[in-house]
Amino acid sequence: MEVSSIDFGPIACGEQDTATVSLAAKRNGNVNSGNVFANSSTVTFSVLPTTGDAGAVATQPAPSTAALPGNWVASNNIFSTPSDSEITVGGSVEGTYTSKVTYKVAGTNTSSAAFSTTKDVTVSWEIVDCEVVVPDETVPVVVVTCPTEEVLRGSTAYATWVATDEVGGSGIAEPSSGSIELDTSSYGAATATAPVGTAKDIAGNESAEATCAYFVTEKTPPVVVLTCPDEDVLLGSSAEATWVATDEAGGSGIAEPSSGSIDLDTSSYGPATATAPAGTAKDLAGNGSAEVTCEYFVTENTPPVVDLVCPTSPLILGSSAVAEWTAYDPSPGSGIADDSPSSGSVALATSSVGSKTATVPAGTVWDAAGNESIADSCTYSVIYDFAGFFRPVDMGNVVNSAKAGSAVPIKFGLDGDQGLDILAAGSPTITFTSCNASATIDAIETTITAGGSSLSYDPVAGQYVYVWKTEKSWAGKCGTFALKLNDGTTHSALFKFLK
């Protein structure tokens, strides 16, 4: 950017003019002075806050960054990719204006330090042809209008007001109309007042106080008729009684709402009463209705409930176990029928490991009304009868020491041969931890030669043998060996690896 000033010249009042400034970084200066950007670096263009007269605005350069050439330091008079910024000026008051726009380019110099430089552009312009405004000193006029009909004591009523300005004036500032809530707390004649300043014109002149008169009257409370359902309603269901309010002939009329509903209590079997309390409806004078009631009947149509409970502790593979269930009829239902069971048990399947579900089928229990129970389920888990680890590996808080790179036989029992598909995916694992100097150390007495880890079953010993091939790189480390079975259980032992 070589330009240092822009003169926009005359601009019409209320209009704007725009100039585009093209920005680029230029290679210049001594390489060793730290005043030169580095080869192939990225520089950032930005505009600092404009100073001087108001009315000048500069946009941020776009694009905001540019990549410098690879031979930037070696050659003079090289320019970066240009970046454009728009400078806009204008105003609505006649006069001559001057502002300064400062642009900045920043990046990294040849010493890998932050480096930046700025360039000022002085802009000047003149605002011409503004109109001369004649001051408005006339106040607006507010007219308040009260209701022509009598208003009821305690009701909500309003007087309305409208503001006008003289012809040729500055005009009414918003709002130009509105309402004033009337005081209906006392019977008799009353006055509504729009205070000074209720309305203003655009020049800031305030309206004078204005008033109007109205009258507050009193009437008779409304009457509420409550209607309950003719048909029986179900126990626990949602049901309503409806009400409608009317006012005497010539009265003030019903204040909203004039109708509605009341939720019925269906929590108990038998006859019941719905009540619309005093004040359910009001007329415009604020008079509340008296309490009214109606009768309805709640019938029972709820099935009994079966609650099946499974054992919380895991079951051993092949063991015998049951889940117990009990039944009840939700109060105040008809109760469990005399010929229906009210409790029982379900035999649990334990022929395979994993999460299981036990179910009491629908219709197992019925109540005196003939409603049948729905199915109920619970979950339980079946696990292997794990025994071990056996020698040479110790469990608990004992740390087993083994030579890193050796193969350690991990022996354990599952109460017989359960096949070789007993390990969970990714099992076993080793999690390295810091070594505990005070821990009890027990050396692995037996290791074997193996090319890699493997799992087998020894039918003579009735044991599984997992040959765990350790890594030489583990020397000097401690960790937890975790064997996770496909029944969801995990069994672990502590190890320390020696060189």
Short mmCIF file of C-alpha atoms in Angstrom, two decimals:
data_model
loop_
_atom_site.label_atom_id
_atom_site.label_comp_id
_atom_site.label_asym_id
_atom_site.label_seq_id
_atom_site.Cartn_x
_atom_site.Cartn_y
_atom_site.Cartn_z
CA MET A 1 0.00 0.00 0.00
CA GLU A 2 1.72 3.18 -1.23
CA VAL A 3 -1.20 5.61 -0.75
CA SER A 4 -1.12 7.60 2.51
CA SER A 5 -4.23 9.83 2.11
CA ILE A 6 -7.65 9.80 0.44
CA ASP A 7 -9.80 12.92 -0.16
CA PHE A 8 -13.42 11.93 -0.85
CA GLY A 9 -14.45 15.51 -1.52
CA PRO A 10 -18.07 16.72 -1.04
CA ILE A 11 -20.67 14.12 0.04
CA ALA A 12 -24.41 14.84 0.21
CA CYS A 13 -25.91 14.98 3.71
CA GLY A 14 -26.95 11.51 4.88
CA GLU A 15 -25.08 9.76 2.03
CA GLN A 16 -21.85 7.67 2.11
CA ASP A 17 -18.82 7.15 -0.13
CA THR A 18 -16.46 4.16 -0.20
CA ALA A 19 -12.85 3.59 -1.34
CA THR A 20 -11.02 0.28 -1.58
CA VAL A 21 -7.46 0.09 -0.21
CA SER A 22 -5.22 -2.74 -1.41
CA LEU A 23 -2.71 -3.92 1.20
CA ALA A 24 0.50 -5.92 0.57
CA ALA A 25 3.70 -6.58 2.53
CA LYS A 26 6.86 -5.34 0.73
CA ARG A 27 10.38 -6.77 1.16
CA ASN A 28 12.58 -4.00 2.61
CA GLY A 29 15.34 -3.44 5.19
CA ASN A 30 18.39 -5.22 6.55
CA VAL A 31 18.19 -9.02 6.98
CA ASN A 32 20.22 -8.89 10.21
CA SER A 33 18.22 -6.06 11.77
CA GLY A 34 15.21 -8.24 12.63
CA ASN A 35 12.98 -5.95 10.52
CA VAL A 36 12.36 -8.44 7.73
CA PHE A 37 9.70 -11.18 7.72
CA ALA A 38 10.99 -14.73 7.35
CA ASN A 39 10.93 -16.69 4.09
CA SER A 40 7.71 -18.62 3.35
CA SER A 41 6.08 -17.34 6.60
CA THR A 42 2.47 -16.19 6.91
CA VAL A 43 1.65 -12.57 7.70
CA THR A 44 -1.64 -11.20 9.05
CA PHE A 45 -3.30 -7.95 7.92
CA SER A 46 -5.58 -6.04 10.32
CA VAL A 47 -7.06 -2.59 10.84
CA LEU A 48 -6.67 -0.74 14.14
CA PRO A 49 -9.46 1.45 15.62
CA THR A 50 -10.09 4.52 13.47
CA THR A 51 -9.13 7.84 15.05
CA GLY A 52 -10.27 11.37 14.29
CA ASP A 53 -13.76 12.55 13.32
CA ALA A 54 -16.67 10.12 13.52
CA GLY A 55 -18.08 8.86 10.25
CA ALA A 56 -15.10 6.92 8.91
CA VAL A 57 -15.25 3.09 9.07
CA ALA A 58 -12.71 0.61 7.68
CA THR A 59 -13.41 -3.10 7.18
CA GLN A 60 -10.95 -5.79 8.25
CA PRO A 61 -8.68 -6.77 5.30
CA ALA A 62 -9.77 -9.80 3.29
CA PRO A 63 -8.10 -12.15 2.97
CA SER A 64 -6.69 -11.59 6.44
CA THR A 65 -3.47 -13.58 5.83
CA ALA A 66 -0.91 -13.99 3.03
CA ALA A 67 1.92 -16.49 2.49
CA LEU A 68 5.28 -14.82 1.70
CA PRO A 69 7.46 -16.13 -1.16
CA GLY A 70 10.34 -18.48 -0.47
CA ASN A 71 12.90 -15.89 -1.63
CA TRP A 72 11.48 -13.09 0.50
CA VAL A 73 14.62 -12.34 2.50
CA ALA A 74 17.02 -12.67 -0.40
CA SER A 75 15.37 -10.14 -2.74
CA ASN A 76 14.16 -6.56 -2.47
CA ASN A 77 10.89 -5.07 -3.76
CA ILE A 78 8.92 -8.30 -3.50
CA PHE A 79 5.22 -7.92 -2.61
CA SER A 80 2.96 -10.41 -0.87
CA THR A 81 -0.48 -11.40 -2.16
CA PRO A 82 -2.71 -8.29 -1.78
CA SER A 83 -5.54 -7.97 0.75
CA ASP A 84 -8.42 -5.47 0.33
CA SER A 85 -10.10 -3.19 2.89
CA GLU A 86 -13.00 -0.80 2.28
CA ILE A 87 -13.05 2.67 3.89
CA THR A 88 -16.52 4.24 4.13
CA VAL A 89 -17.23 7.87 5.15
CA GLY A 90 -20.39 9.95 5.53
CA GLY A 91 -22.48 11.98 7.96
CA SER A 92 -25.62 14.02 8.51
CA VAL A 93 -24.11 17.29 9.81
CA GLU A 94 -22.52 19.77 7.44
CA GLY A 95 -18.80 20.36 7.86
CA THR A 96 -15.29 19.21 6.95
CA TYR A 97 -14.05 15.95 8.54
CA THR A 98 -10.71 14.13 8.87
CA SER A 99 -9.97 10.64 10.22
CA LYS A 100 -6.96 8.36 10.29
CA VAL A 101 -7.12 4.64 9.42
CA THR A 102 -4.13 2.57 10.60
CA TYR A 103 -3.38 -0.81 9.01
CA LYS A 104 -1.07 -3.38 10.56
CA VAL A 105 0.84 -6.35 9.13
CA ALA A 106 2.27 -8.87 11.62
CA GLY A 107 4.26 -12.07 11.39
CA THR A 108 7.62 -13.65 12.26
CA ASN A 109 11.00 -12.07 11.38
CA THR A 110 14.20 -13.83 10.34
CA SER A 111 15.11 -14.28 14.01
CA SER A 112 11.86 -16.25 14.63
CA ALA A 113 10.55 -13.35 16.74
CA ALA A 114 7.21 -11.56 16.42
CA PHE A 115 7.47 -8.55 14.11
CA SER A 116 4.87 -6.04 12.88
CA THR A 117 4.65 -2.68 11.12
CA THR A 118 1.83 -0.20 10.54
CA LYS A 119 0.75 2.20 7.78
CA ASP A 120 -1.55 5.23 8.26
CA VAL A 121 -4.09 6.43 5.71
CA THR A 122 -5.54 9.90 6.30
CA VAL A 123 -9.09 10.33 4.92
CA SER A 124 -10.92 13.65 4.52
CA TRP A 125 -14.39 14.61 3.29
CA GLU A 126 -17.00 17.34 3.42
CA ILE A 127 -20.72 16.95 4.26
CA VAL A 128 -22.91 19.36 2.28
CA ASP A 129 -26.60 20.17 1.58
CA CYS A 130 -28.05 19.39 5.06
CA GLU A 131 -31.50 20.81 5.73
CA VAL A 132 -32.07 23.38 8.48
CA VAL A 133 -34.45 21.99 11.15
CA VAL A 134 -36.91 24.40 12.81
CA PRO A 135 -37.31 23.50 16.54
CA ASP A 136 -40.72 22.11 17.63
CA GLU A 137 -41.79 23.71 20.93
CA THR A 138 -45.50 22.79 20.92
CA VAL A 139 -46.61 20.07 23.36
CA PRO A 140 -48.74 17.15 22.11
CA VAL A 141 -52.40 16.86 23.18
CA VAL A 142 -53.70 13.75 25.01
CA VAL A 143 -57.45 12.94 24.98
CA VAL A 144 -58.57 10.41 27.64
CA THR A 145 -61.84 8.47 27.09
CA CYS A 146 -63.53 6.64 30.00
CA PRO A 147 -66.18 3.88 29.55
CA THR A 148 -69.64 5.33 28.88
CA GLU A 149 -71.24 2.38 30.71
CA GLU A 150 -71.02 1.81 34.44
CA VAL A 151 -68.19 -0.49 35.56
CA LEU A 152 -68.65 -3.17 38.20
CA ARG A 153 -66.91 -2.92 41.57
CA GLY A 154 -63.80 -5.15 41.66
CA SER A 155 -63.72 -5.66 37.89
CA THR A 156 -60.85 -4.77 35.56
CA ALA A 157 -61.63 -1.77 33.37
CA TYR A 158 -59.65 0.83 31.46
CA ALA A 159 -59.80 4.35 30.08
CA THR A 160 -58.07 4.83 26.73
CA TRP A 161 -55.92 7.73 25.56
CA VAL A 162 -54.84 9.00 22.15
CA ALA A 163 -52.13 11.64 21.51
CA THR A 164 -51.95 14.06 18.55
CA ASP A 165 -49.35 16.64 17.51
CA GLU A 166 -49.93 19.98 15.72
CA VAL A 167 -49.85 20.08 11.93
CA GLY A 168 -46.25 20.49 10.84
CA GLY A 169 -44.93 19.42 14.26
CA SER A 170 -42.27 16.83 14.92
CA GLY A 171 -44.87 14.02 15.34
CA ILE A 172 -45.76 11.72 18.24
CA ALA A 173 -43.04 9.43 19.60
CA GLU A 174 -44.19 5.83 20.24
CA PRO A 175 -46.49 4.97 21.89
CA SER A 176 -49.09 7.30 20.46
CA SER A 177 -52.01 5.61 22.31
CA GLY A 178 -52.58 3.40 25.34
CA SER A 179 -54.80 2.62 28.30
CA ILE A 180 -55.13 3.53 31.98
CA GLU A 181 -56.45 0.95 34.45
CA LEU A 182 -59.47 2.27 36.36
CA ASP A 183 -59.79 2.11 40.15
CA THR A 184 -62.91 -0.05 40.73
CA SER A 185 -62.27 -0.76 44.41
CA SER A 186 -64.92 1.73 45.65
CA TYR A 187 -68.54 2.24 44.58
CA GLY A 188 -69.46 5.65 43.10
CA ALA A 189 -68.08 8.38 40.83
CA ALA A 190 -64.32 8.32 40.08
CA THR A 191 -61.77 10.06 37.89
CA ALA A 192 -59.12 8.56 35.60
CA THR A 193 -55.95 10.62 35.06
CA ALA A 194 -53.32 10.58 32.32
CA PRO A 195 -50.38 12.29 34.10
CA VAL A 196 -48.02 14.88 32.65
CA GLY A 197 -45.70 13.23 30.13
CA THR A 198 -48.08 10.39 29.20
CA ALA A 199 -47.12 11.17 25.59
CA LYS A 200 -44.12 12.91 24.02
CA ASP A 201 -43.44 14.26 20.56
CA ILE A 202 -40.24 13.52 18.70
CA ALA A 203 -38.84 16.88 19.82
CA GLY A 204 -39.23 15.77 23.48
CA ASN A 205 -42.22 17.98 24.41
CA GLU A 206 -44.45 16.31 27.04
CA SER A 207 -48.26 16.27 27.15
CA ALA A 208 -50.18 17.98 29.98
CA GLU A 209 -52.34 16.14 32.52
CA ALA A 210 -55.74 14.95 31.14
CA THR A 211 -58.76 13.35 32.91
CA CYS A 212 -62.15 11.68 32.34
CA ALA A 213 -64.99 10.51 34.65
CA TYR A 214 -66.63 7.06 35.11
CA PHE A 215 -68.96 5.29 37.56
CA VAL A 216 -68.48 2.02 39.55
CA THR A 217 -71.55 -0.16 40.24
CA GLU A 218 -72.25 -3.49 42.10
CA LYS A 219 -74.22 -6.67 41.17
CA THR A 220 -75.15 -10.23 42.35
CA PRO A 221 -72.81 -13.27 42.37
CA PRO A 222 -73.03 -15.78 39.47
CA VAL A 223 -74.51 -19.33 39.69
CA VAL A 224 -72.43 -22.44 38.87
CA VAL A 225 -74.05 -25.71 37.66
CA LEU A 226 -71.72 -28.75 38.08
CA THR A 227 -72.38 -31.91 35.99
CA CYS A 228 -70.76 -35.31 36.76
CA PRO A 229 -70.49 -38.24 34.25
CA ASP A 230 -73.60 -40.45 33.96
CA GLU A 231 -71.50 -43.56 33.31
CA ASP A 232 -69.20 -45.20 35.88
CA VAL A 233 -65.57 -44.08 35.69
CA LEU A 234 -62.64 -46.49 35.98
CA LEU A 235 -60.45 -46.65 39.07
CA GLY A 236 -57.28 -44.63 38.47
CA SER A 237 -58.50 -43.14 35.19
CA SER A 238 -58.59 -39.45 34.26
CA ALA A 239 -62.14 -38.09 34.36
CA GLU A 240 -63.76 -34.69 34.77
CA ALA A 241 -66.92 -32.99 35.93
CA THR A 242 -67.85 -29.89 33.91
CA TRP A 243 -69.26 -26.62 35.15
CA VAL A 244 -71.02 -23.65 33.53
CA ALA A 245 -71.59 -20.28 35.19
CA THR A 246 -74.47 -17.86 34.49
CA ASP A 247 -75.26 -14.39 35.80
CA GLU A 248 -78.67 -12.95 36.64
CA ALA A 249 -80.59 -11.10 33.94
CA GLY A 250 -79.34 -7.59 33.68
CA GLY A 251 -76.26 -8.47 35.67
CA SER A 252 -72.68 -7.50 34.88
CA GLY A 253 -71.92 -10.81 33.15
CA ILE A 254 -69.48 -13.61 33.96
CA ALA A 255 -65.78 -12.80 34.13
CA GLU A 256 -63.67 -15.27 32.15
CA PRO A 257 -63.62 -18.19 32.41
CA SER A 258 -67.37 -18.82 32.32
CA SER A 259 -66.99 -22.61 32.15
CA GLY A 260 -64.44 -25.25 32.97
CA SER A 261 -63.76 -28.71 34.40
CA ILE A 262 -62.77 -30.34 37.70
CA ASP A 263 -60.59 -33.47 37.87
CA LEU A 264 -62.42 -36.32 39.58
CA ASP A 265 -60.82 -38.35 42.39
CA THR A 266 -60.71 -41.92 41.01
CA SER A 267 -58.29 -43.32 43.62
CA SER A 268 -61.01 -45.22 45.57
CA TYR A 269 -63.66 -47.70 44.46
CA GLY A 270 -67.33 -46.73 45.05
CA PRO A 271 -69.53 -43.62 45.14
CA ALA A 272 -67.84 -40.24 45.29
CA THR A 273 -68.62 -36.51 45.27
CA ALA A 274 -67.14 -33.80 43.06
CA THR A 275 -67.02 -30.25 44.40
CA ALA A 276 -66.75 -26.89 42.66
CA PRO A 277 -65.49 -24.73 45.55
CA ALA A 278 -66.76 -21.28 46.37
CA GLY A 279 -65.37 -18.74 43.94
CA THR A 280 -65.05 -21.15 41.00
CA ALA A 281 -66.67 -18.41 38.89
CA LYS A 282 -66.87 -14.62 39.35
CA ASP A 283 -68.83 -11.85 37.71
CA LEU A 284 -67.27 -8.62 36.49
CA ALA A 285 -67.88 -7.04 39.88
CA GLY A 286 -65.69 -9.71 41.51
CA ASN A 287 -68.54 -11.59 43.22
CA GLY A 288 -67.69 -15.31 43.59
CA SER A 289 -70.01 -18.29 43.11
CA ALA A 290 -71.10 -20.56 46.02
CA GLU A 291 -69.88 -24.15 46.50
CA VAL A 292 -71.78 -26.80 44.45
CA THR A 293 -71.45 -30.63 44.20
CA CYS A 294 -72.47 -33.61 42.03
CA GLU A 295 -72.28 -37.40 42.48
CA TYR A 296 -70.46 -40.08 40.44
CA PHE A 297 -69.36 -43.72 40.79
CA VAL A 298 -65.86 -45.24 40.47
CA THR A 299 -65.71 -48.82 39.21
CA GLU A 300 -62.77 -51.28 39.38
CA ASN A 301 -61.11 -52.48 36.19
CA THR A 302 -57.46 -52.89 37.26
CA PRO A 303 -55.64 -56.24 36.90
CA PRO A 304 -53.69 -57.70 39.81
CA VAL A 305 -49.93 -57.12 39.93
CA VAL A 306 -47.30 -59.88 40.00
CA ASP A 307 -43.88 -58.97 41.47
CA LEU A 308 -41.15 -61.43 40.44
CA VAL A 309 -37.81 -61.15 42.30
CA CYS A 310 -34.64 -62.80 40.96
CA PRO A 311 -31.55 -63.51 43.09
CA THR A 312 -29.24 -60.50 43.25
CA SER A 313 -26.07 -62.62 43.61
CA PRO A 314 -24.75 -64.49 40.54
CA LEU A 315 -25.70 -68.15 40.25
CA ILE A 316 -23.09 -70.87 39.69
CA LEU A 317 -23.26 -72.67 36.35
CA GLY A 318 -25.41 -75.81 36.68
CA SER A 319 -26.78 -74.92 40.11
CA SER A 320 -30.46 -75.06 41.14
CA ALA A 321 -32.29 -71.82 41.99
CA VAL A 322 -35.72 -70.20 41.79
CA ALA A 323 -37.14 -66.68 41.55
CA GLU A 324 -40.00 -66.00 43.98
CA TRP A 325 -43.13 -64.02 43.07
CA THR A 326 -46.00 -62.51 45.02
CA ALA A 327 -49.23 -60.96 43.75
CA TYR A 328 -51.55 -58.23 45.01
CA ASP A 329 -54.57 -56.34 43.74
CA PRO A 330 -54.06 -52.55 43.84
CA SER A 331 -56.15 -51.08 46.65
CA PRO A 332 -59.04 -50.50 46.68
CA GLY A 333 -59.57 -53.13 43.97
CA SER A 334 -61.73 -56.23 44.18
CA GLY A 335 -58.88 -58.33 45.66
CA ILE A 336 -57.22 -61.57 44.54
CA ALA A 337 -59.79 -64.24 43.68
CA ASP A 338 -60.16 -67.14 46.15
CA ASP A 339 -59.26 -69.70 43.46
CA SER A 340 -56.19 -67.74 42.25
CA PRO A 341 -52.63 -68.27 43.53
CA SER A 342 -51.14 -65.25 45.27
CA SER A 343 -47.49 -66.36 45.30
CA GLY A 344 -45.16 -68.90 43.70
CA SER A 345 -41.75 -69.49 42.19
CA VAL A 346 -40.08 -69.93 38.80
CA ALA A 347 -37.19 -72.36 38.24
CA LEU A 348 -34.13 -70.53 36.88
CA ALA A 349 -32.07 -71.82 33.94
CA THR A 350 -28.36 -72.16 34.81
CA SER A 351 -27.12 -74.38 31.94
CA SER A 352 -25.08 -71.53 30.41
CA VAL A 353 -23.32 -68.43 31.71
CA GLY A 354 -24.37 -64.82 31.14
CA SER A 355 -27.31 -62.52 31.83
CA LYS A 356 -30.68 -64.32 31.93
CA THR A 357 -34.35 -63.38 32.17
CA ALA A 358 -37.07 -65.17 34.15
CA THR A 359 -40.76 -64.54 33.42
CA VAL A 360 -44.11 -65.15 35.09
CA PRO A 361 -46.56 -65.39 32.16
CA ALA A 362 -49.66 -63.24 31.79
CA GLY A 363 -52.80 -64.65 33.39
CA THR A 364 -50.97 -66.40 36.24
CA VAL A 365 -53.11 -64.45 38.77
CA TRP A 366 -56.66 -63.08 38.53
CA ASP A 367 -58.78 -60.89 40.81
CA ALA A 368 -62.40 -61.27 41.90
CA ALA A 369 -63.50 -59.04 39.00
CA GLY A 370 -61.84 -61.42 36.52
CA ASN A 371 -58.96 -59.11 35.60
CA GLU A 372 -55.85 -61.17 34.76
CA SER A 373 -52.28 -60.22 35.65
CA ILE A 374 -49.80 -59.20 32.97
CA ALA A 375 -46.42 -60.89 32.50
CA ASP A 376 -43.59 -59.87 34.83
CA SER A 377 -39.87 -60.48 34.36
CA CYS A 378 -36.60 -60.11 36.26
CA THR A 379 -32.98 -60.66 35.35
CA TYR A 380 -30.18 -62.66 36.95
CA SER A 381 -26.69 -63.79 36.00
CA VAL A 382 -24.97 -67.19 35.80
CA ILE A 383 -21.19 -67.46 36.26
CA TYR A 384 -18.57 -70.20 36.23
CA ASP A 385 -17.54 -71.89 39.50
CA PHE A 386 -14.09 -70.28 39.34
CA ALA A 387 -11.26 -71.75 41.42
CA GLY A 388 -7.68 -70.49 41.37
CA PHE A 389 -5.31 -69.13 40.43
CA PHE A 390 -3.26 -72.21 41.38
CA ARG A 391 0.48 -72.55 41.80
CA PRO A 392 2.80 -71.17 40.60
CA VAL A 393 0.69 -67.94 40.62
CA ASP A 394 -0.49 -66.36 43.88
CA MET A 395 -3.60 -64.18 44.13
CA GLY A 396 -4.53 -61.50 46.68
CA ASN A 397 -1.94 -58.88 47.58
CA VAL A 398 1.04 -61.13 46.83
CA VAL A 399 3.23 -59.84 43.98
CA ASN A 400 4.40 -62.65 41.68
CA SER A 401 7.91 -62.04 40.30
CA ALA A 402 8.77 -63.48 36.89
CA LYS A 403 11.50 -62.99 34.35
CA ALA A 404 10.39 -60.65 31.59
CA GLY A 405 9.99 -62.59 28.35
CA SER A 406 9.16 -65.88 30.09
CA ALA A 407 5.91 -67.80 29.67
CA VAL A 408 3.89 -68.06 32.90
CA PRO A 409 1.32 -70.89 33.28
CA ILE A 410 -1.92 -69.36 34.66
CA LYS A 411 -3.89 -72.28 36.14
CA PHE A 412 -7.50 -72.15 37.24
CA GLY A 413 -10.60 -74.32 37.45
CA LEU A 414 -14.20 -73.84 36.31
CA ASP A 415 -15.66 -77.06 37.83
CA GLY A 416 -14.92 -79.10 34.74
CA ASP A 417 -14.31 -78.65 31.05
CA GLN A 418 -16.44 -75.72 29.84
CA GLY A 419 -14.77 -75.58 26.41
CA LEU A 420 -12.07 -73.19 25.26
CA ASP A 421 -14.44 -70.34 24.36
CA ILE A 422 -14.49 -69.05 27.95
CA LEU A 423 -12.52 -65.80 27.68
CA ALA A 424 -14.05 -62.41 27.05
CA ALA A 425 -12.92 -60.50 23.95
CA GLY A 426 -9.48 -58.92 24.50
CA SER A 427 -8.80 -60.99 27.64
CA PRO A 428 -6.42 -61.35 29.37
CA THR A 429 -4.79 -57.93 29.85
CA ILE A 430 -1.89 -56.45 31.80
CA THR A 431 -2.19 -52.98 33.38
CA PHE A 432 1.12 -51.51 34.46
CA THR A 433 1.31 -49.68 37.80
CA SER A 434 4.02 -48.30 40.01
CA CYS A 435 5.93 -50.91 42.02
CA ASN A 436 5.20 -51.12 45.76
CA ALA A 437 8.48 -51.51 47.64
CA SER A 438 6.71 -52.87 50.75
CA ALA A 439 4.66 -55.52 48.90
CA THR A 440 5.12 -59.23 49.56
CA ILE A 441 7.07 -60.78 46.65
CA ASP A 442 6.74 -64.44 45.67
CA ALA A 443 8.85 -65.73 42.81
CA ILE A 444 7.19 -67.77 40.06
CA GLU A 445 8.73 -71.19 40.63
CA THR A 446 7.71 -72.65 37.27
CA THR A 447 7.89 -71.12 33.82
CA ILE A 448 7.63 -72.83 30.46
CA THR A 449 8.89 -72.30 26.96
CA ALA A 450 6.28 -70.98 24.54
CA GLY A 451 6.26 -69.07 21.29
CA GLY A 452 3.11 -67.20 22.29
CA SER A 453 0.11 -67.17 24.66
CA SER A 454 -2.39 -70.08 24.49
CA LEU A 455 -5.31 -71.65 26.40
CA SER A 456 -5.79 -75.38 27.03
CA TYR A 457 -7.65 -77.68 29.39
CA ASP A 458 -5.92 -80.41 31.45
CA PRO A 459 -8.53 -83.14 31.99
CA VAL A 460 -6.31 -85.02 34.43
CA ALA A 461 -5.88 -82.06 36.77
CA GLY A 462 -9.33 -80.71 35.92
CA GLN A 463 -7.74 -77.32 35.30
CA TYR A 464 -7.41 -74.72 32.56
CA VAL A 465 -3.89 -73.60 31.71
CA TYR A 466 -3.40 -70.24 30.06
CA VAL A 467 0.19 -69.93 28.91
CA TRP A 468 0.89 -66.24 29.27
CA LYS A 469 3.83 -65.13 27.14
CA THR A 470 5.38 -62.01 28.72
CA GLU A 471 7.52 -59.42 26.89
CA LYS A 472 11.21 -58.76 27.55
CA SER A 473 10.45 -55.03 27.38
CA TRP A 474 8.47 -55.39 30.62
CA ALA A 475 11.63 -55.82 32.66
CA GLY A 476 11.59 -53.58 35.75
CA LYS A 477 7.80 -52.99 35.52
CA CYS A 478 4.94 -53.99 37.82
CA GLY A 479 1.34 -54.54 36.83
CA THR A 480 -1.98 -56.31 37.31
CA PHE A 481 -2.80 -59.38 35.21
CA ALA A 482 -6.59 -59.49 34.58
CA LEU A 483 -8.36 -62.59 33.24
CA LYS A 484 -11.91 -61.67 32.19
CA LEU A 485 -14.25 -64.58 31.46
CA ASN A 486 -17.23 -64.50 29.12
CA ASP A 487 -19.51 -64.68 32.17
CA GLY A 488 -18.53 -61.06 32.96
CA THR A 489 -16.28 -61.85 35.94
CA THR A 490 -12.63 -60.75 36.17
CA HIS A 491 -9.87 -62.46 38.16
CA SER A 492 -6.52 -60.81 38.72
CA ALA A 493 -3.02 -61.29 40.08
CA LEU A 494 -0.12 -58.89 40.74
CA PHE A 495 3.20 -59.26 38.87
CA LYS A 496 6.70 -57.83 38.92
CA PHE A 497 8.94 -58.48 35.90
CA LEU A 498 12.65 -59.07 36.36
CA LYS A 499 15.49 -58.74 33.87
#
